[in-house]
Amino acid sequence: MKTWKRLLLIPCLIGVLGAAYWKFAIPTHRIDIRSELVMLGDLDHDRRWTAADLAELDVMLAHPFDVPAGIAWRADMNQNGMIDQEDIRILRTLVAAAGDPYLAEKTAKAEHQSFPRPRELYRYVLVEEYRPRPLWALPYPLAADSVLDWLPNLSPPVTTSSYSDALAAAVYSEAVRFDQAWRRRQPQLLPVEREYAAKKLARARQLFQSGAHYELLLALMELVEDAETLTAQGQPDVSLKLLAFRDHLRELLGSPLYAEFKAGKQDWRAVLKRVSGDLQADLGLAYNFETLGPPRSFTHLGNYLQRAEWQYYKSTAKEDDFRLLITYAQHDPRYLRAVSRTSKQFQDPNVENHNLPMVLLLREALRIKHGNKKQAVGLLDEAIRIPYAWVKSIPREALPGALALDNFLLPGNKEDGADKSRHWNVFGGICLYKSPQEALDLALKREMQDLRDDHYSEPAMREFFRDMIANLNGMYHVMTLNPDLLARPNKSAQTQE
């Protein structure tokens, strides 16, 4: 019997050693890199340059921001980060040469035109590599009657070699993108949406006239996100009422009443009485903050069940989901522009630095999670902690002096870091698990508890307002954001690469 065991053990041992050698000694099995060969200009994925690619190009020229970013990336033939006239010429030359890159190169040289070497038209890229949408750098024939009446004053960019050139190119591309979305949304806008849009359009015009290009770019991005993903139609009435209440909180924070409270001339009760009045006027809710109860009842079984559901959706976030979202946050030009708007401590009273980056993150999380909002919110809740953990692992003396611990790849300014981002996401998520009314009630009770614990001090009162503004922003956007709002019927067959 022992002999048979030995005979069986020998092949098993040989198999283990062989597998170990295969895994650890053969180089291709020691690295996990998945790449694909991409043909630039192959817009229909048939591995050829044909008239079908020109047809896809014509679709993109008519509606440049309808196509997925991965397809637009393929159309950037010269890989300069822009869709320009040279890209179109290169692709048309390839198609005219029956898809033969060597013949196309020869033809271009005979006409004294620049043309890539054939090998440059192919790219080996990581499957997981983020491919940002190129900037739009072609003339825009609809600029003459654009709602952005200053758009005709912008010229198509020709270079992004300097910071000012890159900023101007981004402003032009974003303005065209907004104009495209506005033309499709404008006929269906409700009066309240037109009112909000008019205010934002007026601000964009003022920023253009003053030459504040960075702030103009962010204002245009906010307009684009509004036009492409938000609509009041079909939404519960409470969604817009939450925004009205948020605006009243911002007004109160900068009011003479609050200034008197800050100077010690007014009691905290007067400030919260004004908040109660706004709640009644905006949402029809009666709140007495002096007698407001605790945030949660730990004897209520439903709280534990909803927390379990929340944890379940957080756990559905896979490693690949995190990689995709983090890669987006590290490389997407629009997100990096938005997240770069930070300010020193106490210089962001209205919590304006968090909203746009969080909207962009939620939109990307929804794409990754195929439109499932609970999974997207769970993914964000987990991902917000990842950069914080990275920075915590870096010695303080190794961090740049201008950065705070929480100020790394996260929305917001230095005094808040991940705090307001989590407020935004968590209370937005509660709208999904409970209701907007219950989310608002929990937010008020929670922030009031913090204010009470800090003995109604001015810094605590300021944070009461700022936390509530972040909460309300998240509640509104998580409820109403729809990344497929402008999807055309023929877009259903297209997927983001």
CSV table of C-alpha atoms in Angstrom, one decimal:
chain,number,residue,atom,x,y,z
A,1,MET,CA,0.0,0.0,0.0
A,2,LYS,CA,2.9,2.3,0.8
A,3,THR,CA,4.4,1.7,-2.6
A,4,TRP,CA,1.2,2.8,-4.4
A,5,LYS,CA,1.1,5.9,-2.2
A,6,ARG,CA,4.6,6.7,-3.2
A,7,LEU,CA,3.8,6.2,-6.9
A,8,LEU,CA,0.8,8.5,-6.6
A,9,LEU,CA,2.8,11.1,-4.7
A,10,ILE,CA,5.5,11.4,-7.3
A,11,PRO,CA,3.2,12.6,-10.2
A,12,CYS,CA,1.4,14.9,-7.7
A,13,LEU,CA,4.7,16.4,-6.7
A,14,ILE,CA,5.9,16.8,-10.3
A,15,GLY,CA,2.6,18.5,-11.1
A,16,VAL,CA,3.0,21.0,-8.2
A,17,LEU,CA,6.5,21.8,-9.2
A,18,GLY,CA,5.5,22.2,-12.9
A,19,ALA,CA,2.7,24.5,-12.0
A,20,ALA,CA,4.9,26.5,-9.7
A,21,TYR,CA,7.5,26.8,-12.5
A,22,TRP,CA,4.9,27.8,-15.0
A,23,LYS,CA,3.5,30.4,-12.6
A,24,PHE,CA,6.7,32.0,-11.2
A,25,ALA,CA,9.4,31.3,-13.7
A,26,ILE,CA,7.7,32.0,-17.0
A,27,PRO,CA,7.6,35.9,-17.3
A,28,THR,CA,4.2,36.1,-19.0
A,29,HIS,CA,2.5,34.6,-16.0
A,30,ARG,CA,4.2,36.8,-13.4
A,31,ILE,CA,2.5,40.0,-14.6
A,32,ASP,CA,-1.2,40.5,-15.1
A,33,ILE,CA,-1.4,43.0,-18.0
A,34,ARG,CA,-4.3,42.7,-20.4
A,35,SER,CA,-3.8,44.8,-23.5
A,36,GLU,CA,-5.6,45.2,-26.8
A,37,LEU,CA,-4.5,46.3,-30.2
A,38,VAL,CA,-6.5,49.4,-31.3
A,39,MET,CA,-6.6,50.8,-34.8
A,40,LEU,CA,-7.0,54.6,-34.6
A,41,GLY,CA,-9.8,55.6,-36.9
A,42,ASP,CA,-11.5,52.2,-36.8
A,43,LEU,CA,-14.8,53.7,-35.6
A,44,ASP,CA,-17.0,50.6,-36.4
A,45,HIS,CA,-14.6,48.0,-34.9
A,46,ASP,CA,-14.3,45.9,-38.0
A,47,ARG,CA,-10.5,46.1,-38.0
A,48,ARG,CA,-10.5,47.9,-41.4
A,49,TRP,CA,-10.5,51.5,-42.6
A,50,THR,CA,-13.6,51.7,-44.9
A,51,ALA,CA,-16.4,54.0,-45.9
A,52,ALA,CA,-18.3,52.8,-42.8
A,53,ASP,CA,-15.8,54.6,-40.6
A,54,LEU,CA,-16.4,57.8,-42.5
A,55,ALA,CA,-20.2,57.3,-42.0
A,56,GLU,CA,-19.5,56.9,-38.2
A,57,LEU,CA,-17.3,60.1,-38.4
A,58,ASP,CA,-20.2,62.0,-40.0
A,59,VAL,CA,-22.5,61.0,-37.2
A,60,MET,CA,-19.9,62.2,-34.7
A,61,LEU,CA,-19.4,65.5,-36.6
A,62,ALA,CA,-23.2,66.1,-36.4
A,63,HIS,CA,-23.5,65.2,-32.7
A,64,PRO,CA,-20.0,65.2,-31.3
A,65,PHE,CA,-20.8,64.4,-27.7
A,66,ASP,CA,-23.3,61.6,-28.4
A,67,VAL,CA,-20.6,59.0,-29.2
A,68,PRO,CA,-18.9,57.3,-26.2
A,69,ALA,CA,-15.6,58.7,-25.1
A,70,GLY,CA,-13.8,55.6,-26.3
A,71,ILE,CA,-15.0,56.0,-29.9
A,72,ALA,CA,-14.0,59.7,-29.8
A,73,TRP,CA,-10.6,58.7,-28.6
A,74,ARG,CA,-10.1,56.5,-31.7
A,75,ALA,CA,-11.1,59.4,-33.9
A,76,ASP,CA,-8.1,61.4,-32.6
A,77,MET,CA,-5.9,60.2,-35.3
A,78,ASN,CA,-2.9,62.4,-34.5
A,79,GLN,CA,-3.4,61.7,-30.7
A,80,ASN,CA,-3.0,65.4,-29.8
A,81,GLY,CA,-6.0,65.3,-27.5
A,82,MET,CA,-8.3,67.2,-29.9
A,83,ILE,CA,-10.6,66.3,-32.7
A,84,ASP,CA,-9.4,68.6,-35.5
A,85,GLN,CA,-9.2,69.0,-39.3
A,86,GLU,CA,-6.0,66.9,-39.4
A,87,ASP,CA,-7.8,63.9,-37.9
A,88,ILE,CA,-10.5,64.1,-40.6
A,89,ARG,CA,-7.9,64.4,-43.4
A,90,ILE,CA,-5.9,61.4,-42.1
A,91,LEU,CA,-8.9,59.1,-41.9
A,92,ARG,CA,-10.2,60.2,-45.3
A,93,THR,CA,-6.8,59.5,-46.9
A,94,LEU,CA,-6.8,56.0,-45.4
A,95,VAL,CA,-10.2,55.2,-46.7
A,96,ALA,CA,-9.3,56.6,-50.2
A,97,ALA,CA,-6.3,54.3,-50.2
A,98,ALA,CA,-8.7,51.3,-49.6
A,99,GLY,CA,-7.4,51.0,-46.0
A,100,ASP,CA,-3.8,50.5,-47.0
A,101,PRO,CA,-1.7,52.7,-44.6
A,102,TYR,CA,1.4,52.4,-46.7
A,103,LEU,CA,-0.4,53.6,-49.8
A,104,ALA,CA,-2.1,56.4,-47.8
A,105,GLU,CA,1.3,57.5,-46.5
A,106,LYS,CA,2.7,57.6,-50.0
A,107,THR,CA,-0.3,59.5,-51.4
A,108,ALA,CA,0.0,62.1,-48.6
A,109,LYS,CA,3.7,62.6,-49.2
A,110,ALA,CA,3.2,63.1,-52.9
A,111,GLU,CA,0.7,65.9,-52.0
A,112,HIS,CA,3.2,67.4,-49.5
A,113,GLN,CA,1.0,66.6,-46.5
A,114,SER,CA,2.0,65.2,-43.2
A,115,PHE,CA,0.9,61.7,-42.4
A,116,PRO,CA,1.7,59.3,-39.6
A,117,ARG,CA,3.9,56.3,-40.2
A,118,PRO,CA,1.7,53.3,-40.6
A,119,ARG,CA,2.8,51.8,-37.3
A,120,GLU,CA,1.7,55.0,-35.5
A,121,LEU,CA,-1.9,54.2,-36.5
A,122,TYR,CA,-1.9,51.2,-34.1
A,123,ARG,CA,-1.8,51.4,-30.3
A,124,TYR,CA,-1.3,48.6,-27.8
A,125,VAL,CA,-3.2,49.9,-24.8
A,126,LEU,CA,-4.2,48.4,-21.5
A,127,VAL,CA,-7.8,47.2,-21.5
A,128,GLU,CA,-8.4,49.1,-18.2
A,129,GLU,CA,-6.6,52.2,-19.4
A,130,TYR,CA,-8.7,55.3,-19.2
A,131,ARG,CA,-9.2,57.0,-22.5
A,132,PRO,CA,-10.4,60.5,-22.1
A,133,ARG,CA,-12.7,62.2,-24.6
A,134,PRO,CA,-10.6,64.5,-26.9
A,135,LEU,CA,-11.5,68.2,-26.9
A,136,TRP,CA,-13.6,69.4,-29.8
A,137,ALA,CA,-11.5,71.7,-32.0
A,138,LEU,CA,-13.5,72.0,-35.2
A,139,PRO,CA,-15.4,75.1,-36.3
A,140,TYR,CA,-19.0,75.1,-34.9
A,141,PRO,CA,-21.5,76.4,-37.5
A,142,LEU,CA,-24.3,76.7,-34.9
A,143,ALA,CA,-22.3,79.3,-32.8
A,144,ALA,CA,-24.0,82.2,-34.6
A,145,ASP,CA,-27.4,81.6,-32.9
A,146,SER,CA,-26.2,79.9,-29.7
A,147,VAL,CA,-27.8,80.7,-26.4
A,148,LEU,CA,-24.2,81.5,-25.4
A,149,ASP,CA,-24.2,84.8,-27.3
A,150,TRP,CA,-20.5,85.1,-26.7
A,151,LEU,CA,-19.7,81.7,-28.3
A,152,PRO,CA,-19.0,83.3,-31.8
A,153,ASN,CA,-16.1,85.2,-30.2
A,154,LEU,CA,-14.3,81.9,-29.5
A,155,SER,CA,-12.0,80.5,-32.1
A,156,PRO,CA,-11.4,76.7,-32.6
A,157,PRO,CA,-8.3,75.8,-30.7
A,158,VAL,CA,-5.1,74.9,-32.6
A,159,THR,CA,-2.8,73.9,-29.7
A,160,THR,CA,-2.8,73.0,-26.0
A,161,SER,CA,0.9,73.6,-25.6
A,162,SER,CA,0.6,76.2,-22.8
A,163,TYR,CA,-1.7,76.4,-19.8
A,164,SER,CA,-3.7,79.3,-21.2
A,165,ASP,CA,-4.0,77.5,-24.6
A,166,ALA,CA,-5.2,74.3,-22.9
A,167,LEU,CA,-7.7,76.3,-20.8
A,168,ALA,CA,-9.1,78.1,-23.8
A,169,ALA,CA,-9.4,74.8,-25.7
A,170,ALA,CA,-11.3,73.2,-22.9
A,171,VAL,CA,-13.7,76.3,-22.7
A,172,TYR,CA,-14.4,76.1,-26.4
A,173,SER,CA,-15.1,72.3,-26.3
A,174,GLU,CA,-17.3,72.6,-23.2
A,175,ALA,CA,-19.2,75.5,-24.7
A,176,VAL,CA,-20.0,73.5,-27.9
A,177,ARG,CA,-21.0,70.6,-25.7
A,178,PHE,CA,-23.4,72.7,-23.7
A,179,ASP,CA,-24.9,74.3,-26.8
A,180,GLN,CA,-25.6,70.8,-28.3
A,181,ALA,CA,-27.3,69.7,-25.1
A,182,TRP,CA,-29.3,73.0,-24.7
A,183,ARG,CA,-30.8,72.7,-28.2
A,184,ARG,CA,-32.3,69.4,-27.3
A,185,ARG,CA,-33.4,70.3,-23.7
A,186,GLN,CA,-34.6,73.8,-24.2
A,187,PRO,CA,-38.1,73.0,-25.7
A,188,GLN,CA,-39.0,70.8,-22.7
A,189,LEU,CA,-37.7,73.0,-19.9
A,190,LEU,CA,-40.1,73.8,-17.1
A,191,PRO,CA,-40.4,77.5,-15.9
A,192,VAL,CA,-38.4,76.8,-12.8
A,193,GLU,CA,-35.6,75.1,-14.8
A,194,ARG,CA,-35.5,78.1,-17.2
A,195,GLU,CA,-35.1,80.4,-14.2
A,196,TYR,CA,-32.2,78.4,-12.8
A,197,ALA,CA,-30.6,78.2,-16.3
A,198,ALA,CA,-31.0,81.9,-16.9
A,199,LYS,CA,-29.1,82.7,-13.7
A,200,LYS,CA,-26.3,80.3,-14.6
A,201,LEU,CA,-26.1,81.5,-18.2
A,202,ALA,CA,-25.8,85.1,-17.0
A,203,ARG,CA,-23.0,84.1,-14.6
A,204,ALA,CA,-21.2,82.4,-17.5
A,205,ARG,CA,-21.5,85.5,-19.6
A,206,GLN,CA,-20.1,87.6,-16.8
A,207,LEU,CA,-17.1,85.3,-16.4
A,208,PHE,CA,-16.4,85.4,-20.1
A,209,GLN,CA,-16.5,89.1,-20.2
A,210,SER,CA,-14.1,89.3,-17.2
A,211,GLY,CA,-11.7,86.8,-18.7
A,212,ALA,CA,-12.0,84.4,-15.8
A,213,HIS,CA,-11.5,81.3,-18.0
A,214,TYR,CA,-11.0,78.8,-15.2
A,215,GLU,CA,-14.2,79.7,-13.4
A,216,LEU,CA,-15.9,79.9,-16.8
A,217,LEU,CA,-14.9,76.4,-17.6
A,218,LEU,CA,-16.4,75.1,-14.4
A,219,ALA,CA,-19.6,77.1,-14.9
A,220,LEU,CA,-19.9,75.6,-18.3
A,221,MET,CA,-19.3,72.1,-16.9
A,222,GLU,CA,-22.1,72.7,-14.4
A,223,LEU,CA,-24.4,73.8,-17.2
A,224,VAL,CA,-23.5,70.7,-19.2
A,225,GLU,CA,-24.2,68.3,-16.4
A,226,ASP,CA,-27.5,70.0,-15.7
A,227,ALA,CA,-28.5,69.8,-19.4
A,228,GLU,CA,-27.3,66.3,-20.0
A,229,THR,CA,-28.5,64.6,-16.8
A,230,LEU,CA,-31.1,66.6,-14.8
A,231,THR,CA,-34.8,67.2,-15.4
A,232,ALA,CA,-37.6,68.2,-13.1
A,233,GLN,CA,-40.2,66.4,-15.2
A,234,GLY,CA,-41.3,63.2,-13.7
A,235,GLN,CA,-39.5,64.0,-10.4
A,236,PRO,CA,-41.2,64.3,-7.0
A,237,ASP,CA,-42.1,67.9,-6.1
A,238,VAL,CA,-39.8,67.8,-3.1
A,239,SER,CA,-36.6,67.6,-5.3
A,240,LEU,CA,-36.9,71.3,-6.4
A,241,LYS,CA,-38.1,72.3,-3.0
A,242,LEU,CA,-34.9,71.0,-1.5
A,243,LEU,CA,-32.9,73.3,-3.8
A,244,ALA,CA,-35.0,76.3,-2.8
A,245,PHE,CA,-34.3,75.4,0.9
A,246,ARG,CA,-30.6,75.1,0.1
A,247,ASP,CA,-30.5,78.5,-1.5
A,248,HIS,CA,-32.2,80.0,1.5
A,249,LEU,CA,-29.6,78.4,3.8
A,250,ARG,CA,-26.9,80.0,1.7
A,251,GLU,CA,-28.6,83.4,1.9
A,252,LEU,CA,-29.0,83.1,5.6
A,253,LEU,CA,-25.4,82.3,6.1
A,254,GLY,CA,-24.5,85.6,4.5
A,255,SER,CA,-27.3,87.6,6.0
A,256,PRO,CA,-27.1,90.5,8.5
A,257,LEU,CA,-28.9,88.2,11.0
A,258,TYR,CA,-26.1,85.7,10.9
A,259,ALA,CA,-23.5,88.5,11.1
A,260,GLU,CA,-25.2,89.7,14.3
A,261,PHE,CA,-25.2,86.2,15.7
A,262,LYS,CA,-21.5,85.9,14.8
A,263,ALA,CA,-20.8,89.2,16.6
A,264,GLY,CA,-22.7,88.0,19.7
A,265,LYS,CA,-25.7,90.4,19.2
A,266,GLN,CA,-28.2,87.7,18.4
A,267,ASP,CA,-29.1,84.4,20.1
A,268,TRP,CA,-28.8,81.1,18.2
A,269,ARG,CA,-32.6,80.7,18.6
A,270,ALA,CA,-33.2,83.6,16.2
A,271,VAL,CA,-31.0,82.0,13.5
A,272,LEU,CA,-32.8,78.6,13.8
A,273,LYS,CA,-36.2,80.3,13.9
A,274,ARG,CA,-35.4,81.7,10.5
A,275,VAL,CA,-34.4,78.2,9.3
A,276,SER,CA,-37.8,76.9,10.7
A,277,GLY,CA,-39.5,79.6,8.7
A,278,ASP,CA,-37.7,78.6,5.5
A,279,LEU,CA,-38.6,75.0,6.0
A,280,GLN,CA,-42.2,75.9,6.4
A,281,ALA,CA,-42.2,78.2,3.4
A,282,ASP,CA,-40.2,75.9,1.0
A,283,LEU,CA,-41.3,72.4,2.1
A,284,GLY,CA,-44.4,72.9,4.3
A,285,LEU,CA,-42.6,71.3,7.2
A,286,ALA,CA,-42.9,72.5,10.8
A,287,TYR,CA,-39.8,72.1,12.9
A,288,ASN,CA,-39.0,73.3,16.4
A,289,PHE,CA,-35.3,73.0,16.8
A,290,GLU,CA,-35.3,73.6,20.5
A,291,THR,CA,-37.3,70.4,21.0
A,292,LEU,CA,-36.0,68.3,18.1
A,293,GLY,CA,-35.4,64.7,19.0
A,294,PRO,CA,-32.3,62.5,18.4
A,295,PRO,CA,-31.3,61.4,14.9
A,296,ARG,CA,-32.3,57.7,15.2
A,297,SER,CA,-34.2,55.3,17.4
A,298,PHE,CA,-31.9,52.3,18.0
A,299,THR,CA,-35.0,50.3,19.1
A,300,HIS,CA,-36.5,50.5,15.6
A,301,LEU,CA,-35.7,47.3,13.6
A,302,GLY,CA,-36.1,49.0,10.3
A,303,ASN,CA,-33.0,51.1,10.8
A,304,TYR,CA,-30.9,47.9,11.1
A,305,LEU,CA,-32.5,46.3,8.1
A,306,GLN,CA,-31.8,49.4,5.9
A,307,ARG,CA,-28.3,49.5,7.2
A,308,ALA,CA,-27.9,45.9,6.2
A,309,GLU,CA,-29.2,46.7,2.7
A,310,TRP,CA,-26.8,49.6,2.4
A,311,GLN,CA,-23.9,47.4,3.4
A,312,TYR,CA,-25.0,44.8,0.9
A,313,TYR,CA,-24.8,47.2,-2.0
A,314,LYS,CA,-21.5,48.6,-0.8
A,315,SER,CA,-20.2,45.0,-0.8
A,316,THR,CA,-21.2,44.6,-4.5
A,317,ALA,CA,-18.4,46.9,-5.5
A,318,LYS,CA,-15.8,44.7,-7.1
A,319,GLU,CA,-12.1,45.4,-7.3
A,320,ASP,CA,-12.5,46.2,-11.0
A,321,ASP,CA,-15.1,48.7,-10.2
A,322,PHE,CA,-12.8,50.5,-7.8
A,323,ARG,CA,-10.0,50.5,-10.4
A,324,LEU,CA,-12.3,52.0,-13.1
A,325,LEU,CA,-13.5,54.7,-10.8
A,326,ILE,CA,-10.1,55.6,-9.4
A,327,THR,CA,-8.6,55.6,-12.9
A,328,TYR,CA,-11.3,58.0,-13.9
A,329,ALA,CA,-10.6,60.3,-10.9
A,330,GLN,CA,-6.9,60.2,-11.7
A,331,HIS,CA,-7.0,60.9,-15.4
A,332,ASP,CA,-10.3,62.5,-16.6
A,333,PRO,CA,-9.5,66.1,-17.5
A,334,ARG,CA,-13.0,67.4,-16.6
A,335,TYR,CA,-12.9,65.8,-13.2
A,336,LEU,CA,-9.4,67.0,-12.5
A,337,ARG,CA,-10.4,70.6,-13.4
A,338,ALA,CA,-13.4,70.4,-11.1
A,339,VAL,CA,-11.6,68.8,-8.2
A,340,SER,CA,-8.8,71.4,-8.5
A,341,ARG,CA,-11.2,74.2,-7.3
A,342,THR,CA,-10.2,74.2,-3.7
A,343,SER,CA,-9.8,77.1,-1.2
A,344,LYS,CA,-8.2,77.8,2.1
A,345,GLN,CA,-9.9,77.2,5.4
A,346,PHE,CA,-13.2,79.1,5.9
A,347,GLN,CA,-13.2,80.5,2.3
A,348,ASP,CA,-15.9,78.2,0.9
A,349,PRO,CA,-18.9,79.1,3.1
A,350,ASN,CA,-21.5,77.9,0.5
A,351,VAL,CA,-19.8,74.5,-0.1
A,352,GLU,CA,-19.4,75.2,-3.8
A,353,ASN,CA,-16.2,73.1,-4.2
A,354,HIS,CA,-17.8,69.7,-3.7
A,355,ASN,CA,-20.9,69.6,-5.8
A,356,LEU,CA,-19.6,69.4,-9.4
A,357,PRO,CA,-16.9,66.8,-8.6
A,358,MET,CA,-19.4,64.7,-6.8
A,359,VAL,CA,-21.9,64.9,-9.7
A,360,LEU,CA,-19.1,63.8,-12.1
A,361,LEU,CA,-18.1,60.9,-9.8
A,362,LEU,CA,-21.7,59.8,-9.4
A,363,ARG,CA,-22.2,59.9,-13.2
A,364,GLU,CA,-19.1,57.7,-13.7
A,365,ALA,CA,-20.2,55.3,-10.9
A,366,LEU,CA,-23.6,54.9,-12.6
A,367,ARG,CA,-21.9,54.1,-15.9
A,368,ILE,CA,-19.7,51.5,-14.1
A,369,LYS,CA,-22.7,50.0,-12.3
A,370,HIS,CA,-25.0,50.1,-15.5
A,371,GLY,CA,-27.4,52.6,-14.0
A,372,ASN,CA,-28.0,51.0,-10.6
A,373,LYS,CA,-28.2,53.9,-8.3
A,374,LYS,CA,-27.9,52.0,-5.0
A,375,GLN,CA,-24.8,50.2,-6.3
A,376,ALA,CA,-23.3,53.4,-7.6
A,377,VAL,CA,-23.8,55.2,-4.2
A,378,GLY,CA,-22.3,52.1,-2.5
A,379,LEU,CA,-19.3,52.3,-4.8
A,380,LEU,CA,-18.8,55.9,-4.0
A,381,ASP,CA,-19.1,55.4,-0.3
A,382,GLU,CA,-16.3,52.9,-0.4
A,383,ALA,CA,-14.1,54.7,-3.0
A,384,ILE,CA,-14.1,58.0,-1.1
A,385,ARG,CA,-12.2,56.3,1.7
A,386,ILE,CA,-9.5,54.8,-0.6
A,387,PRO,CA,-7.5,58.0,-1.3
A,388,TYR,CA,-7.8,59.0,2.3
A,389,ALA,CA,-6.2,55.7,3.3
A,390,TRP,CA,-3.4,56.2,0.8
A,391,VAL,CA,-2.6,59.6,2.2
A,392,LYS,CA,-2.7,58.4,5.8
A,393,SER,CA,0.0,55.9,4.9
A,394,ILE,CA,2.3,58.7,3.7
A,395,PRO,CA,4.4,60.3,6.5
A,396,ARG,CA,3.3,63.9,7.1
A,397,GLU,CA,6.8,65.2,6.3
A,398,ALA,CA,6.6,63.6,2.9
A,399,LEU,CA,3.4,65.4,1.9
A,400,PRO,CA,3.5,68.7,0.0
A,401,GLY,CA,3.0,71.5,2.5
A,402,ALA,CA,0.0,72.9,0.6
A,403,LEU,CA,-1.9,69.7,0.9
A,404,ALA,CA,-4.0,68.6,3.9
A,405,LEU,CA,-4.4,64.9,4.7
A,406,ASP,CA,-7.9,64.8,3.3
A,407,ASN,CA,-7.1,66.8,0.2
A,408,PHE,CA,-5.9,64.1,-2.2
A,409,LEU,CA,-8.0,63.2,-5.2
A,410,LEU,CA,-11.1,64.1,-3.3
A,411,PRO,CA,-13.6,66.9,-4.0
A,412,GLY,CA,-13.6,69.9,-1.8
A,413,ASN,CA,-11.3,72.3,0.0
A,414,LYS,CA,-8.7,71.9,2.7
A,415,GLU,CA,-11.0,72.3,5.7
A,416,ASP,CA,-13.4,69.6,4.6
A,417,GLY,CA,-11.6,66.9,2.6
A,418,ALA,CA,-13.7,63.7,2.6
A,419,ASP,CA,-16.2,65.0,5.1
A,420,LYS,CA,-18.6,67.0,2.8
A,421,SER,CA,-18.2,64.4,0.1
A,422,ARG,CA,-19.5,61.7,2.4
A,423,HIS,CA,-22.3,64.0,3.6
A,424,TRP,CA,-23.3,64.5,-0.1
A,425,ASN,CA,-23.2,60.8,-0.9
A,426,VAL,CA,-24.7,59.3,2.3
A,427,PHE,CA,-27.8,61.5,2.5
A,428,GLY,CA,-28.3,61.2,-1.2
A,429,GLY,CA,-28.3,57.4,-0.7
A,430,ILE,CA,-30.8,57.7,2.2
A,431,CYS,CA,-33.2,59.1,-0.3
A,432,LEU,CA,-33.0,55.8,-2.2
A,433,TYR,CA,-33.4,53.6,0.8
A,434,LYS,CA,-36.0,55.6,2.6
A,435,SER,CA,-37.4,58.8,1.0
A,436,PRO,CA,-36.4,62.4,0.5
A,437,GLN,CA,-38.6,63.5,3.4
A,438,GLU,CA,-37.0,60.9,5.8
A,439,ALA,CA,-33.5,61.8,4.5
A,440,LEU,CA,-34.1,65.5,5.3
A,441,ASP,CA,-35.5,64.7,8.7
A,442,LEU,CA,-32.5,62.6,9.6
A,443,ALA,CA,-30.1,65.2,8.3
A,444,LEU,CA,-31.7,68.0,10.3
A,445,LYS,CA,-31.7,65.9,13.5
A,446,ARG,CA,-28.1,64.8,13.0
A,447,GLU,CA,-26.7,68.2,12.3
A,448,MET,CA,-28.8,69.6,15.1
A,449,GLN,CA,-27.3,67.1,17.5
A,450,ASP,CA,-23.8,68.2,16.5
A,451,LEU,CA,-24.8,71.8,17.1
A,452,ARG,CA,-26.2,71.0,20.5
A,453,ASP,CA,-23.2,69.0,21.5
A,454,ASP,CA,-21.0,72.1,20.7
A,455,HIS,CA,-23.2,74.4,22.8
A,456,TYR,CA,-24.5,76.4,19.8
A,457,SER,CA,-21.1,78.0,19.1
A,458,GLU,CA,-20.6,80.1,16.0
A,459,PRO,CA,-18.2,77.6,14.3
A,460,ALA,CA,-20.7,74.8,15.1
A,461,MET,CA,-23.6,76.9,13.6
A,462,ARG,CA,-21.5,77.5,10.5
A,463,GLU,CA,-20.9,73.8,10.1
A,464,PHE,CA,-24.7,73.2,10.7
A,465,PHE,CA,-25.4,75.3,7.6
A,466,ARG,CA,-22.5,73.9,5.5
A,467,ASP,CA,-23.2,70.3,6.3
A,468,MET,CA,-26.9,70.8,5.4
A,469,ILE,CA,-26.0,72.4,2.1
A,470,ALA,CA,-23.8,69.4,1.3
A,471,ASN,CA,-26.6,67.0,2.3
A,472,LEU,CA,-29.2,68.8,0.2
A,473,ASN,CA,-27.0,68.9,-2.8
A,474,GLY,CA,-26.5,65.1,-2.6
A,475,MET,CA,-30.1,64.4,-2.0
A,476,TYR,CA,-31.2,66.4,-5.1
A,477,HIS,CA,-28.6,65.0,-7.5
A,478,VAL,CA,-28.8,61.4,-6.4
A,479,MET,CA,-32.6,61.5,-6.8
A,480,THR,CA,-32.7,63.3,-10.2
A,481,LEU,CA,-29.4,62.5,-12.0
A,482,ASN,CA,-30.0,60.4,-15.2
A,483,PRO,CA,-26.9,60.0,-17.3
A,484,ASP,CA,-29.0,58.7,-20.2
A,485,LEU,CA,-31.4,61.7,-20.3
A,486,LEU,CA,-30.2,62.7,-23.8
A,487,ALA,CA,-29.7,59.2,-25.1
A,488,ARG,CA,-30.8,58.9,-28.7
A,489,PRO,CA,-32.5,55.7,-30.0
A,490,ASN,CA,-29.4,54.7,-32.0
A,491,LYS,CA,-27.1,55.1,-29.0
A,492,SER,CA,-28.4,52.0,-27.3
A,493,ALA,CA,-26.1,49.8,-29.4
A,494,GLN,CA,-23.0,51.8,-28.5
A,495,THR,CA,-21.0,51.1,-25.4
A,496,GLN,CA,-18.3,53.0,-23.6
A,497,GLU,CA,-15.0,51.4,-24.3
